[in-house]
mmCIF file of C-alpha atoms in Angstrom:
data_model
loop_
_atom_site.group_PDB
_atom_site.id
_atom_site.type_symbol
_atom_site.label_atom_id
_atom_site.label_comp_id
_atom_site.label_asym_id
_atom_site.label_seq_id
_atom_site.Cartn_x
_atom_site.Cartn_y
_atom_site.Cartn_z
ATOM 1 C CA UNK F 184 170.026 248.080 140.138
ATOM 2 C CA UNK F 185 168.690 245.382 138.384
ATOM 3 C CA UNK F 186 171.022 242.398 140.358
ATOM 4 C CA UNK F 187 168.558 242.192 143.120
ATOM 5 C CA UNK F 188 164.951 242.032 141.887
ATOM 6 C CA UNK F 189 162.078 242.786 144.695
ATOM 7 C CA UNK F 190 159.248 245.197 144.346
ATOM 8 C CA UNK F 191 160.074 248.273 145.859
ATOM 9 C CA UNK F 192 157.580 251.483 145.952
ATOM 10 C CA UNK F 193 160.283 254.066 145.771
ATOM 11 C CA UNK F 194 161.374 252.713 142.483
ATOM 12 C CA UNK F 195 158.068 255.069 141.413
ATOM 13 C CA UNK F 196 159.290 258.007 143.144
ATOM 14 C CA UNK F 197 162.713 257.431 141.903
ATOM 15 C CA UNK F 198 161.671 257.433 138.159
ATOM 16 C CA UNK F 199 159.610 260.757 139.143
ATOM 17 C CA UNK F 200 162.615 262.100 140.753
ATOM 18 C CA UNK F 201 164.926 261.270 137.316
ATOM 19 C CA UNK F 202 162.486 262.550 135.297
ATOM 20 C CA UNK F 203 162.267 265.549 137.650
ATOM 21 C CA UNK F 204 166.473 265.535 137.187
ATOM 22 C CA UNK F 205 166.145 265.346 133.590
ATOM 23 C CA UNK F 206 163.496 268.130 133.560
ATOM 24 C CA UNK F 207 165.930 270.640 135.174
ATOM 25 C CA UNK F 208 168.844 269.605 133.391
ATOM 26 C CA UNK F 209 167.164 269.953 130.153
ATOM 27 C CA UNK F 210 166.043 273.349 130.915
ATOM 28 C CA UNK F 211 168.709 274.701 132.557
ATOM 29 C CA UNK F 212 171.539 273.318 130.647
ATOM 30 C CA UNK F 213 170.363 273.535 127.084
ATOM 31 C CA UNK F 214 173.711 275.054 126.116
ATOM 32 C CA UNK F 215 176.269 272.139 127.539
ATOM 33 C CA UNK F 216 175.033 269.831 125.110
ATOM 34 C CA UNK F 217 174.186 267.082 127.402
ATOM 35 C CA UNK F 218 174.209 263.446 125.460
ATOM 36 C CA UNK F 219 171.795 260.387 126.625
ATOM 37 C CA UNK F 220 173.035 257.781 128.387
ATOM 38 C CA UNK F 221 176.399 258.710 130.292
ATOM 39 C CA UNK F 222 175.600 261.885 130.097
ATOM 40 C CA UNK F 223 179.194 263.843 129.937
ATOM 41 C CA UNK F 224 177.525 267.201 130.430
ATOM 42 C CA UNK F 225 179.643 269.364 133.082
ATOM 43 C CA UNK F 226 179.765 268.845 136.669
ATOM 44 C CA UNK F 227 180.751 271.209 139.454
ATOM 45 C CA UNK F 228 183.123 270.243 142.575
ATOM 46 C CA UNK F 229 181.790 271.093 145.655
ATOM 47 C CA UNK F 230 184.473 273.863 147.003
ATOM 48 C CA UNK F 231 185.662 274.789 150.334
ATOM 49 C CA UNK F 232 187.325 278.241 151.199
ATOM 50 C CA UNK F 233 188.413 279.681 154.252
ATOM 51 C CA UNK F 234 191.066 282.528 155.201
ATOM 52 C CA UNK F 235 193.628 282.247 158.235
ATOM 53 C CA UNK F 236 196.125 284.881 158.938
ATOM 54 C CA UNK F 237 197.994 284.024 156.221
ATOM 55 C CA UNK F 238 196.364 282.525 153.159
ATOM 56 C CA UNK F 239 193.070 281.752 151.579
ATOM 57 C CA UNK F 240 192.751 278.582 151.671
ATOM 58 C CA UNK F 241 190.732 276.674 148.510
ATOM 59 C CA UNK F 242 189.835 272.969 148.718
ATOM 60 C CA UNK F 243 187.893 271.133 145.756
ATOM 61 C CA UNK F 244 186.497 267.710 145.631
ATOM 62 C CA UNK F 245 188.140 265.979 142.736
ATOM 63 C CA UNK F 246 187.436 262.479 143.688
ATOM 64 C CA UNK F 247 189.205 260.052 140.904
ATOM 65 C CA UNK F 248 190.979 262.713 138.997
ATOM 66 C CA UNK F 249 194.900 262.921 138.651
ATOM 67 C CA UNK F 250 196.850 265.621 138.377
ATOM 68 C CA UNK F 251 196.827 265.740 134.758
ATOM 69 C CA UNK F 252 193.076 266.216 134.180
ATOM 70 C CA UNK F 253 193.210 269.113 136.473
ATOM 71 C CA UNK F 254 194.240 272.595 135.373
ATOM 72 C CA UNK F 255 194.478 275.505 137.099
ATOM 73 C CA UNK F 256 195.062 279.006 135.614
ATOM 74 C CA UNK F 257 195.455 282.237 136.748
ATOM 75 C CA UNK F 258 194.615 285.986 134.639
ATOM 76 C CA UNK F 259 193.653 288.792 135.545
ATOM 77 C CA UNK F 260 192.634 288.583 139.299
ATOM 78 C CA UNK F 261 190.198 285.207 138.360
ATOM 79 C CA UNK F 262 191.467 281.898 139.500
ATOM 80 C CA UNK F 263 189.866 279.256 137.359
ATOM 81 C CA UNK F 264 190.124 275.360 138.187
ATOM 82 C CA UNK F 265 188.963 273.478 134.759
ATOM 83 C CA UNK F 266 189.040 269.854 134.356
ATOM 84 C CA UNK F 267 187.402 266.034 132.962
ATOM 85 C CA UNK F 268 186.528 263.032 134.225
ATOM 86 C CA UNK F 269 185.932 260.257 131.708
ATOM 87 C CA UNK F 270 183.690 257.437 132.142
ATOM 88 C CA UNK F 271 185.607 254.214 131.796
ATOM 89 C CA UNK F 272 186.396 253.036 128.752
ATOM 90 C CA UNK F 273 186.688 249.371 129.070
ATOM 91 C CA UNK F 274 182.764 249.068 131.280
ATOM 92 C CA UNK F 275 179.799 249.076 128.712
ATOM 93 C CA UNK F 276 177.402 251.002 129.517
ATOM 94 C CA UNK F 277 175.044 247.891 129.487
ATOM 95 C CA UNK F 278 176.917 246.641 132.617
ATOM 96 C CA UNK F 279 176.560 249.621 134.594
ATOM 97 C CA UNK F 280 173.687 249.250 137.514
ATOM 98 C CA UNK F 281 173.746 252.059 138.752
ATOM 99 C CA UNK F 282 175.858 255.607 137.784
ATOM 100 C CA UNK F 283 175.513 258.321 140.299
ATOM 101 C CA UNK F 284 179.041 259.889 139.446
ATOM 102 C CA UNK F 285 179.173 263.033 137.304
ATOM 103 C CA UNK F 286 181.161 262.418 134.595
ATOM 104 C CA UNK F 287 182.120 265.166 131.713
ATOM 105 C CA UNK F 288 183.514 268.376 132.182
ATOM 106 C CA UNK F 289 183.843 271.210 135.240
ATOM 107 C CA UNK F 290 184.946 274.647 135.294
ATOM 108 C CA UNK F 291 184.749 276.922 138.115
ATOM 109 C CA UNK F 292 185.872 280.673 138.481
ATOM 110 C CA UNK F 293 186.779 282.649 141.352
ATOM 111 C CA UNK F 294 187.706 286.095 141.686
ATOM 112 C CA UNK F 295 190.751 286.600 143.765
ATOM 113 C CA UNK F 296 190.907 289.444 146.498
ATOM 114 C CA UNK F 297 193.759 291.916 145.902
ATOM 115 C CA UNK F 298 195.395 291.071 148.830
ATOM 116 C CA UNK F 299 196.361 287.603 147.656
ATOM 117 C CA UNK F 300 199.690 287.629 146.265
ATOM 118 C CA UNK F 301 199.125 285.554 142.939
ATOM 119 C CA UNK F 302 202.774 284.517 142.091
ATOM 120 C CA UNK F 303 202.777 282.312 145.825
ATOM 121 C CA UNK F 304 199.693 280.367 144.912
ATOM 122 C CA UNK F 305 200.377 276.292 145.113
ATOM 123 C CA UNK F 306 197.946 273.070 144.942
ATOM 124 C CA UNK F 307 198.397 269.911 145.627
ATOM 125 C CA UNK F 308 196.172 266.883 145.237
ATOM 126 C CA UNK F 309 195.557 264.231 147.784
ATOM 127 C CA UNK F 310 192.977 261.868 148.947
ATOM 128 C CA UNK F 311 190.779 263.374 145.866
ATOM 129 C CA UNK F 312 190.648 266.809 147.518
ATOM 130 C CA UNK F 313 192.802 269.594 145.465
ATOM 131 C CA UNK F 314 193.769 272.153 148.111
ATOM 132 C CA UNK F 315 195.312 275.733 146.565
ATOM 133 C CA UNK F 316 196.717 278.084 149.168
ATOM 134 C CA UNK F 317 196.750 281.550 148.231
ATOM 135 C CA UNK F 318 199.078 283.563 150.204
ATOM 136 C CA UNK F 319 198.667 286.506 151.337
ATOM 137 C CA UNK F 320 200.607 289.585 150.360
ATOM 138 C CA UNK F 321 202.838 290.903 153.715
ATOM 139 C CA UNK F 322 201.202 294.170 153.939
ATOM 140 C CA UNK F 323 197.350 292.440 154.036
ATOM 141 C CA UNK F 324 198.847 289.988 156.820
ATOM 142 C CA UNK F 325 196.749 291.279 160.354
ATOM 143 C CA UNK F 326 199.599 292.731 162.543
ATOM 144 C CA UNK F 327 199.088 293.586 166.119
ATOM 145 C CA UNK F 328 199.365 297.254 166.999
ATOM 146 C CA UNK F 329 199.386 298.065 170.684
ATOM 147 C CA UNK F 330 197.390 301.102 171.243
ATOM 148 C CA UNK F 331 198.003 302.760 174.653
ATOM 149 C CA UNK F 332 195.226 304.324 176.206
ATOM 150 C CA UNK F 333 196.223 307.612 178.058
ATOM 151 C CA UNK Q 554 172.388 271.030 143.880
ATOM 152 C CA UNK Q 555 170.132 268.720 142.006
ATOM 153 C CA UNK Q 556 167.234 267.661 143.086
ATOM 154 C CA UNK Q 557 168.911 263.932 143.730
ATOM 155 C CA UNK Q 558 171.109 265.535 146.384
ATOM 156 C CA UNK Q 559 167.733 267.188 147.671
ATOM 157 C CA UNK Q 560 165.520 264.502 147.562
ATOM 158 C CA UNK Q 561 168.365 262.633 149.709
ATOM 159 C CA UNK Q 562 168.158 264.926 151.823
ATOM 160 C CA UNK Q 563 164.581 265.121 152.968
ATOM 161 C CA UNK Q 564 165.205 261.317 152.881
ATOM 162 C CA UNK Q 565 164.465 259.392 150.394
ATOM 163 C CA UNK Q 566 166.543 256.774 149.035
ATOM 164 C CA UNK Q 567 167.760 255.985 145.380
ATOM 165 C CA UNK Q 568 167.957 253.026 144.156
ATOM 166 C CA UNK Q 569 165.676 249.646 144.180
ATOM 167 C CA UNK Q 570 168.414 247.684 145.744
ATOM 168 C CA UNK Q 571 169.288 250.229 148.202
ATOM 169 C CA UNK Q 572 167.743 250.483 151.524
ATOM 170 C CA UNK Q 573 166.820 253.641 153.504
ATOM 171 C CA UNK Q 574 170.122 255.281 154.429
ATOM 172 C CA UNK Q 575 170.775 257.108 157.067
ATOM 173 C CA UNK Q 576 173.377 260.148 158.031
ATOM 174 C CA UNK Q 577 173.916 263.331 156.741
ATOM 175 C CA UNK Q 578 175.079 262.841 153.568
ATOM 176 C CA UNK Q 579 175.542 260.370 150.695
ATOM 177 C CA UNK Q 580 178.653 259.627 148.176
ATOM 178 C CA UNK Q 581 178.080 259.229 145.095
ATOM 179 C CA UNK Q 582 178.335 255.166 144.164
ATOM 180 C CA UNK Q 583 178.566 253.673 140.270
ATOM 181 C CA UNK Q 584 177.767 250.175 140.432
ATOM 182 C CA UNK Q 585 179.230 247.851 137.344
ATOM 183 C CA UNK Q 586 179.212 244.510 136.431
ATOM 184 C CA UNK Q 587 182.429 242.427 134.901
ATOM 185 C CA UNK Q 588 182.666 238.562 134.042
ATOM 186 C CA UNK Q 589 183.454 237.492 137.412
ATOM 187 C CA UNK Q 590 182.817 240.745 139.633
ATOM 188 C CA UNK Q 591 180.715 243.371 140.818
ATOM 189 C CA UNK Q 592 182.485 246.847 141.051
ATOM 190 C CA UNK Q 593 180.960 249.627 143.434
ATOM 191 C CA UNK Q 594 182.832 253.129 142.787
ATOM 192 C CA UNK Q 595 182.035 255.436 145.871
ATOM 193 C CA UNK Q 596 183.418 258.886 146.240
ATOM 194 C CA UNK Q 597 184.636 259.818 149.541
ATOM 195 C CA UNK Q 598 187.259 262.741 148.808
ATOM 196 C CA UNK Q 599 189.345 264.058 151.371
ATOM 197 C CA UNK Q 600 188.632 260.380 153.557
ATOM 198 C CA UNK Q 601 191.315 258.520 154.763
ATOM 199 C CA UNK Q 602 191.370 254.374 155.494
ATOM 200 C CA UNK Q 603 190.362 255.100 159.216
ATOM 201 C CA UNK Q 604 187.055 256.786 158.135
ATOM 202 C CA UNK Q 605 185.988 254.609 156.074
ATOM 203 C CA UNK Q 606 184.043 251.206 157.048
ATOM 204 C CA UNK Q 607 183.230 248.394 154.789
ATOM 205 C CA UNK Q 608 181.120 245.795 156.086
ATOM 206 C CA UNK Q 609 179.504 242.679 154.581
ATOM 207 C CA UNK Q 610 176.420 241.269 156.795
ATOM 208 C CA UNK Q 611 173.394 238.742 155.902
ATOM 209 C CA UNK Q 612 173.742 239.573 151.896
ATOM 210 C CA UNK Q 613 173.936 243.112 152.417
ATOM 211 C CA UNK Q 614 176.957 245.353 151.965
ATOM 212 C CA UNK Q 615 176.948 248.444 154.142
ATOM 213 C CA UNK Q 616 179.202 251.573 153.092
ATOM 214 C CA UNK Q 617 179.872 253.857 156.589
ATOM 215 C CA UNK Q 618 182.122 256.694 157.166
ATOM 216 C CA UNK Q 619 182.270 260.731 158.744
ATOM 217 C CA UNK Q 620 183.638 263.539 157.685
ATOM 218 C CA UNK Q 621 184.107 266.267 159.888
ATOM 219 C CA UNK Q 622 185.408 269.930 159.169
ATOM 220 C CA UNK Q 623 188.146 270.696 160.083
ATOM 221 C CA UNK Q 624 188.687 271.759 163.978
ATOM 222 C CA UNK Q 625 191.539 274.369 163.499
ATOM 223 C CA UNK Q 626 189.608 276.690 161.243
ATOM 224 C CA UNK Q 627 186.834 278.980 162.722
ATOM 225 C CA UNK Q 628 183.468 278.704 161.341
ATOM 226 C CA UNK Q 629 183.916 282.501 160.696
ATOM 227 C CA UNK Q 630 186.905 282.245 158.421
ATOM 228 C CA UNK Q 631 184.753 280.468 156.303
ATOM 229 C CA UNK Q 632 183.930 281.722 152.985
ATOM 230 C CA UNK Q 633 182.239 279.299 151.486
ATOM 231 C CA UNK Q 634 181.336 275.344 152.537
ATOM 232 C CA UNK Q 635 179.769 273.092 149.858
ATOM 233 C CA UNK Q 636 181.375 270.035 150.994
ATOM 234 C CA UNK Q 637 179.255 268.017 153.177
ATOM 235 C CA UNK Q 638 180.217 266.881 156.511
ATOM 236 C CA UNK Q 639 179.258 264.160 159.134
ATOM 237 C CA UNK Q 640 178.702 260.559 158.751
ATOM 238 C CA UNK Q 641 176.914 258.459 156.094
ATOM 239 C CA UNK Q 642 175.765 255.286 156.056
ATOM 240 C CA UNK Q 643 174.475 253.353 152.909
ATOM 241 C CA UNK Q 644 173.611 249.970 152.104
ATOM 242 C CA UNK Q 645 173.620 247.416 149.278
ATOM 243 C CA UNK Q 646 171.602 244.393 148.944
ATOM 244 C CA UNK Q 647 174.222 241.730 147.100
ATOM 245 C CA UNK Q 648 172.804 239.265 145.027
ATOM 246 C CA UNK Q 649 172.898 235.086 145.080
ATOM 247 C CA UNK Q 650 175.581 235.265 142.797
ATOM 248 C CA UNK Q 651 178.438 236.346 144.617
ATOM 249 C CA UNK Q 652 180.796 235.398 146.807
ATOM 250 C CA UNK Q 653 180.713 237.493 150.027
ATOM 251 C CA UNK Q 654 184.227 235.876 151.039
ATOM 252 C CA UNK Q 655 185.738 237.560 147.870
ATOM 253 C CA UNK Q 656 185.426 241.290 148.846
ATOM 254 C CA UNK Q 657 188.200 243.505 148.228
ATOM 255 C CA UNK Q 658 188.072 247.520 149.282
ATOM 256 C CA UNK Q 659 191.328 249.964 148.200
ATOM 257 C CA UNK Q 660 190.676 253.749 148.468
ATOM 258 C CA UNK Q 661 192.939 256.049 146.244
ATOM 259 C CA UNK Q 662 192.456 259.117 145.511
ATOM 260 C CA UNK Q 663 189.233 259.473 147.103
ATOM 261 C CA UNK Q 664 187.733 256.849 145.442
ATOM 262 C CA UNK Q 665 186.552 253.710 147.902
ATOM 263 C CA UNK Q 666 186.667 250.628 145.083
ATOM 264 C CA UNK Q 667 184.895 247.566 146.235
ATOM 265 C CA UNK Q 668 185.000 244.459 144.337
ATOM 266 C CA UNK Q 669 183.178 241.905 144.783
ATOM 267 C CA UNK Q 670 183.645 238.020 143.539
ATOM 268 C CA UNK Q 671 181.436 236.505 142.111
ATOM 269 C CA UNK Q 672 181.016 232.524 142.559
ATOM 270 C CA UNK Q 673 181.957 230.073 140.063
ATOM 271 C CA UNK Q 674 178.538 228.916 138.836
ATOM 272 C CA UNK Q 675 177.124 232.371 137.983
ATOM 273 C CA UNK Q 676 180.272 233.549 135.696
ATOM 274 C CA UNK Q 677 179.106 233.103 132.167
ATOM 275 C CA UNK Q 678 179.992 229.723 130.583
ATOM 276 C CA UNK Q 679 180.475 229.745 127.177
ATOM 277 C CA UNK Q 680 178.640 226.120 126.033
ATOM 278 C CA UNK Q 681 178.818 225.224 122.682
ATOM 279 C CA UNK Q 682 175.679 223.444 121.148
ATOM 280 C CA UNK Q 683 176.249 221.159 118.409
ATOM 281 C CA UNK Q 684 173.869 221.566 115.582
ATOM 282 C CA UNK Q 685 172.269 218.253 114.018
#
């Protein structure tokens, strides 16, 4: 950040630990294409899923995306979220201080168990947190069988 | 995970500006400059108003908040957990040139904005020079 000016001796450490970033990024993600600069290379949402009686229950982190830069698609038994964030168009990237945000593209896959019934499935986004609930079909739903004992 | 998120967590902390920070885990900020404001961009999805604390104190702007999991589903019904929970607690050094009366926070969509004003002397003056 270059608004406040004192010497600090984990700016070193810091430009080790980009350079250690950039090393990884490079070599692991030769394919995405990532540019310099705002990098728009892909990004993945940190995801959430848990089951209760009745649903699986997905939650993404979408912070600062809207409905329309979200899709979600469904095909054979793999639920896919895709979607972009752009930076913003009307900040240079001279007047940035600092970018931590991931900016570019994300797609994620997940297989869906067979007990999910796929044509139930809804999202909704709030609060930057798109939540899917996958129902699940009435036959996988846990029913409670009394079993004498003799 | 990169190896930010990693080196955070052992911690370490980013930026020049930025003092050590404490808590569990660490938004993501983008920190931009306009004519008359400074713009912090932090990322706290899923965190409502009441979680959220911005405070301005002695030139320094401190960012504080928790998220906790949530209490009606059991730890074994989990799946999967990437999302981070538990408070944070990060800090900004502000510089001379703002105006720490002129702070304005809005959260929507999961994204804490904080602007910040800056004063009247340090927004760029246009001054023309007359050449002889």
């Amino acid at each position: 950040m270059a608004i406040v000016r004192w010497w600090d001796p984990m700016r070193d450490i810091s430009s080790i630990q980009e350079k250690m970033n950039q090393l990884f990024e490079d070599t692991l993600s030769r394919s995405r294409g990532r540019e310099e600069g705002l990098g728009t290379g892909m990004w993945t949402p940190a995801v959430d899923i848990y089951e209760n009686n009745d649903a699986v229950v997905v939650k993404a982190e979408v912070p600062g995306l809207t409905k329309e830069q979200i899709g979600i698609e469904i095909k054979d038994g793999l639920l896919t979220l895709k979607g972009e964030r752009k930076v913003e168009k009307e900040v240079k990237e001279e007047n940035y201080h600092r970018i931590e945000r991931a900016y570019g593209t994300f797609q994620r896959a997940f297989s869906l168990p067979a007990t999910v019934d796929q044509e139930k499935i809804s999202a909704t986004l709030k609060n930057g947190v798109l939540e899917l609930v996958l129902p699940k079909k009435e036959q996988a739903k846990k029913k409670q069988i009394n079993v004498s004992v003799k | 995970m990169t190896i930010v998120r990693w080196w955070e967590t052992i911690g370490y902390p980013m930026g020049q500006a930025e003092q050590p920070a404490a808590g569990t885990w660490y938004p993501a900020v983008d920190i931009y400059e306009t004519g008359t404001e400074i713009v912090l961009q932090v990322e706290v999805p899923g965190m409502t108003r009441e979680q959220v604390n911005v405070e301005v104190d002695d030139g320094t702007l401190h960012l504080r908040g928790e998220r906790k999991i949530e209490k009606d589903v059991k730890e074994e019904s989990y799946h999967r957990v990437e999302r981070v929970y538990g408070s944070f607690h990060r800090s900004f050094g502000l510089p001379d040139t703002v105006d720490t009366d002129k702070v304005r926070a809005e959260l929507k969509d999961g994204m804490l904005e904080i602007r910040i004003g800056k004063r009247e002397q340090a927004k760029p003056k246009q001054i023309q020079v007359g050449i002889n």
